[in-house]
């Protein structure tokens, strides 16, 4: 059983229905540690040693955050700058993250990804995360496609949100239990649809 | 008689009041100002100085006090860091210069006793003039300045054994010197019968006794006095201490200056050093000024007019001799060329200690009146030439080496005072002091609570007992050189007093001040203190932030609110500064408007966080509600229980 560290970053969590559903889906899962960065470091003073210890204890590192300006919220960048130091995460002696798996669970506000808005982005979410992908590769980590939840309108049916949350929980369980085909999951544009293509069903169900 | 004392006091003070500022303006320094004042009122010009030799004897006590202060400055830590330069370079400068001058004198047919005495006198340079001149030119901190300082320190220190040595060199009948305590003079004759060598031994024994006895008796006594918190009594005891040590030494027929020097060294490491320095400084300044005026007034300048060529040759010989000795030693010690030139040009004159030794030599029968006068005249002339030497150094010598060997901006010891002065070392100042020290800055701390000072010293911190609202003490603590003054005194009245004092005397010294409350804050700001910190604001805000978290607000959101609140509160406070002299109504109106603005701003800040997340999408109910009374409240949305 692999262990999963969710590094959760959301400066306005109070206002996000989507993220609340995802956090609820990731809570109370054995083998999954949910680490709320904005709650832990309100002043942005990231504790490097504590963060590195957390990383060392887990096999899969999952960054869960909304997409702000096509990137992660500021504290996650700060976390990256402080924690991934030379000689620890990369560089000659930096082997601490080697062999681990990295991926993102991202919510978007959807508007900017909808074709009807005309001036939509020219990239997919996966492409926007390319700095993170490169970082993961530099640290010797396996980078998987992101789990993307496009934002819901206020009037969206709650059923859709529930479905996204359930998929997220299913993905976490499969990652934890080693039922994810990592090669397939790394090659896809995203992990939030057709889960059956890269996740094996649990053994007892098979 | 009392009429004439008053009259002479007026003449001396007036001459000094005119000449000293003038000399300073011309870049000659205060010592030359005093000497010039003496020459002006002396027999050569106005001839109103009266019995200047009597004044001189009295003013010698200034020298005694100066040695006490020099002793106080001799901290083992400084000695240790400069020991190579002091003992090696400085010691050799004294010995080689003295030997060279003595050899020439011997060759010219002067007796060897006198030759040695003249050599020792000639080895001295002018600490006061040189340090001030180097400082003015920003050369003191460099390698050359530090070497010069070390040599001057070595000269100051060597005065002590020289004073002990002089009676051994006596060849003529001693002139009866001024007795500080005439009553003991008779008893003192008892000791005069002893052999000079025995006397030297006695001197050393006395020095040791004073040192040890004083260490165990004086410090507790001073502590007791400090606790009484009576400034007058402290002044009184400081004077009493210096006078009685001088008297005791005189009773034994030993040089009083030696005793006070030892007393100074003994107290140099004590926590009362700055306070004692501040108490004695004004007396020393006055008496020493008087001493130099009296020397100026007693000069018989006809030796110059009688044979100008002889004086000119002697002067040129002394200056070039001293200059060459230092240059040679600088090369021996592998100083950079530039540093060597700075030291050599700076130290070429003979200084005030030379005058002290000449006067002392006359009393102990080393010099005849004629030789003493000629030597003193030469010394004074060499001091007047010093500014010219500095001009030569700057215009001719240094420009040729400037490119090749720039002065090192930061040497191991940059100055003998710390970069940061902290006044008030209670709960507030201590945090600042420890943080600044950990960051590697040198700190001088002043505090007025003897128990606190004792305790902190036991913990190994450098803390001085003293009242920061006294200018002398601020000066002694090194405010003229410091880069920062931290005003952490809790009493608002005292704090304002110190702030005003610093703004007046050290307008360029940045202040970071602690304010008790808003009134104190405003008063400090109006005094021109730019950076004022309210003492409980930060901790209260931290508690407020924790309160918001406890009430369910996200930590980062609470932090942003607290930070925003702080910025607005600060802006309001600054804004209110303009209203302090307005009628109360205007003030209250403005204050009320400020509170309303602040509440509005807070609501906007909280909403702004929500705006990060596009509100058209996936947000729930608005987190801010308008209460019926119209004042708004921020309502937190409780985060899910995932943390538990």
PDB file of C-alpha atoms in Angstrom, chain A residues 8 10-18 20 23 27-28 34 36 38-39 41-44 66 68 107 109-111 114 117 151-154, chain B residues 545 549 553-557 559-560 606-607 609-621 623-624 636-640 642-644:
ATOM      1  CA  UNK A   8      -3.627  21.361  -0.404  1.00  0.00           C
ATOM      2  CA  UNK A  10      -6.299  27.402  -1.389  1.00  0.00           C
ATOM      3  CA  UNK A  11      -6.219  30.992  -0.100  1.00  0.00           C
ATOM      4  CA  UNK A  12     -10.001  31.416  -0.347  1.00  0.00           C
ATOM      5  CA  UNK A  13     -11.180  27.985   0.618  1.00  0.00           C
ATOM      6  CA  UNK A  14     -14.189  29.498   2.420  1.00  0.00           C
ATOM      7  CA  UNK A  15     -15.580  30.527  -0.953  1.00  0.00           C
ATOM      8  CA  UNK A  16     -15.062  27.342  -2.930  1.00  0.00           C
ATOM      9  CA  UNK A  17     -17.829  24.790  -3.233  1.00  0.00           C
ATOM     10  CA  UNK A  18     -15.842  22.634  -5.630  1.00  0.00           C
ATOM     11  CA  UNK A  20     -14.843  21.673  -0.406  1.00  0.00           C
ATOM     12  CA  UNK A  23     -11.462  17.915   0.290  1.00  0.00           C
ATOM     13  CA  UNK A  27     -10.723  13.121   3.986  1.00  0.00           C
ATOM     14  CA  UNK A  28     -10.777  10.086   6.257  1.00  0.00           C
ATOM     15  CA  UNK A  34      -4.149  15.891   3.822  1.00  0.00           C
ATOM     16  CA  UNK A  36      -3.572  22.247   4.364  1.00  0.00           C
ATOM     17  CA  UNK A  38      -2.623  27.978   3.890  1.00  0.00           C
ATOM     18  CA  UNK A  39      -3.764  26.870   7.317  1.00  0.00           C
ATOM     19  CA  UNK A  41       1.579  28.769   7.042  1.00  0.00           C
ATOM     20  CA  UNK A  42      -0.674  31.848   7.202  1.00  0.00           C
ATOM     21  CA  UNK A  43       2.408  34.098   7.060  1.00  0.00           C
ATOM     22  CA  UNK A  44       4.080  32.115   4.244  1.00  0.00           C
ATOM     23  CA  UNK A  66      -7.409  25.814  -7.826  1.00  0.00           C
ATOM     24  CA  UNK A  68      -5.001  30.775 -10.388  1.00  0.00           C
ATOM     25  CA  UNK A 107     -10.065  22.986 -10.130  1.00  0.00           C
ATOM     26  CA  UNK A 109     -13.142  28.447 -12.767  1.00  0.00           C
ATOM     27  CA  UNK A 110     -14.079  26.977 -16.143  1.00  0.00           C
ATOM     28  CA  UNK A 111     -14.924  30.246 -17.843  1.00  0.00           C
ATOM     29  CA  UNK A 114     -14.971  27.155 -22.317  1.00  0.00           C
ATOM     30  CA  UNK A 117     -15.761  32.405 -24.595  1.00  0.00           C
ATOM     31  CA  UNK A 151     -15.629  24.913 -12.252  1.00  0.00           C
ATOM     32  CA  UNK A 152     -19.335  24.654 -11.762  1.00  0.00           C
ATOM     33  CA  UNK A 153     -21.799  27.423 -12.212  1.00  0.00           C
ATOM     34  CA  UNK A 154     -23.760  28.404  -9.157  1.00  0.00           C
TER      35      UNK A 154
ATOM     36  CA  UNK B 545      -5.396  36.687  14.763  1.00  0.00           C
ATOM     37  CA  UNK B 549      -8.757  31.365  13.983  1.00  0.00           C
ATOM     38  CA  UNK B 553     -11.630  31.656  10.327  1.00  0.00           C
ATOM     39  CA  UNK B 554      -8.937  30.220   8.076  1.00  0.00           C
ATOM     40  CA  UNK B 555      -5.475  31.032   9.403  1.00  0.00           C
ATOM     41  CA  UNK B 556      -4.294  32.786   6.286  1.00  0.00           C
ATOM     42  CA  UNK B 557      -7.483  34.831   6.024  1.00  0.00           C
ATOM     43  CA  UNK B 559      -3.538  36.850   9.023  1.00  0.00           C
ATOM     44  CA  UNK B 560      -4.479  38.980   6.044  1.00  0.00           C
ATOM     45  CA  UNK B 606     -12.276  40.204   3.250  1.00  0.00           C
ATOM     46  CA  UNK B 607     -14.326  40.419   0.073  1.00  0.00           C
ATOM     47  CA  UNK B 609     -10.084  37.258  -0.907  1.00  0.00           C
ATOM     48  CA  UNK B 610     -13.348  35.923  -2.249  1.00  0.00           C
ATOM     49  CA  UNK B 611     -12.784  37.776  -5.488  1.00  0.00           C
ATOM     50  CA  UNK B 612      -9.670  35.707  -6.004  1.00  0.00           C
ATOM     51  CA  UNK B 613     -12.125  32.985  -6.727  1.00  0.00           C
ATOM     52  CA  UNK B 614     -14.404  34.088  -9.526  1.00  0.00           C
ATOM     53  CA  UNK B 615     -17.668  34.817  -7.790  1.00  0.00           C
ATOM     54  CA  UNK B 616     -19.702  34.039 -10.864  1.00  0.00           C
ATOM     55  CA  UNK B 617     -18.683  30.437 -10.418  1.00  0.00           C
ATOM     56  CA  UNK B 618     -19.178  27.940  -7.686  1.00  0.00           C
ATOM     57  CA  UNK B 619     -19.244  30.210  -4.657  1.00  0.00           C
ATOM     58  CA  UNK B 620     -21.855  30.009  -1.981  1.00  0.00           C
ATOM     59  CA  UNK B 621     -23.578  32.656   0.026  1.00  0.00           C
ATOM     60  CA  UNK B 623     -19.680  35.842   3.567  1.00  0.00           C
ATOM     61  CA  UNK B 624     -20.363  39.452   4.571  1.00  0.00           C
ATOM     62  CA  UNK B 636     -16.325  33.621   8.795  1.00  0.00           C
ATOM     63  CA  UNK B 637     -17.214  30.512   6.923  1.00  0.00           C
ATOM     64  CA  UNK B 638     -16.195  27.572   9.025  1.00  0.00           C
ATOM     65  CA  UNK B 639     -13.867  25.260   7.151  1.00  0.00           C
ATOM     66  CA  UNK B 640     -14.756  21.612   6.918  1.00  0.00           C
ATOM     67  CA  UNK B 642     -10.840  17.762   7.594  1.00  0.00           C
ATOM     68  CA  UNK B 643      -8.135  18.920   9.963  1.00  0.00           C
ATOM     69  CA  UNK B 644      -9.391  16.904  12.858  1.00  0.00           C
TER      70      UNK B 644
END
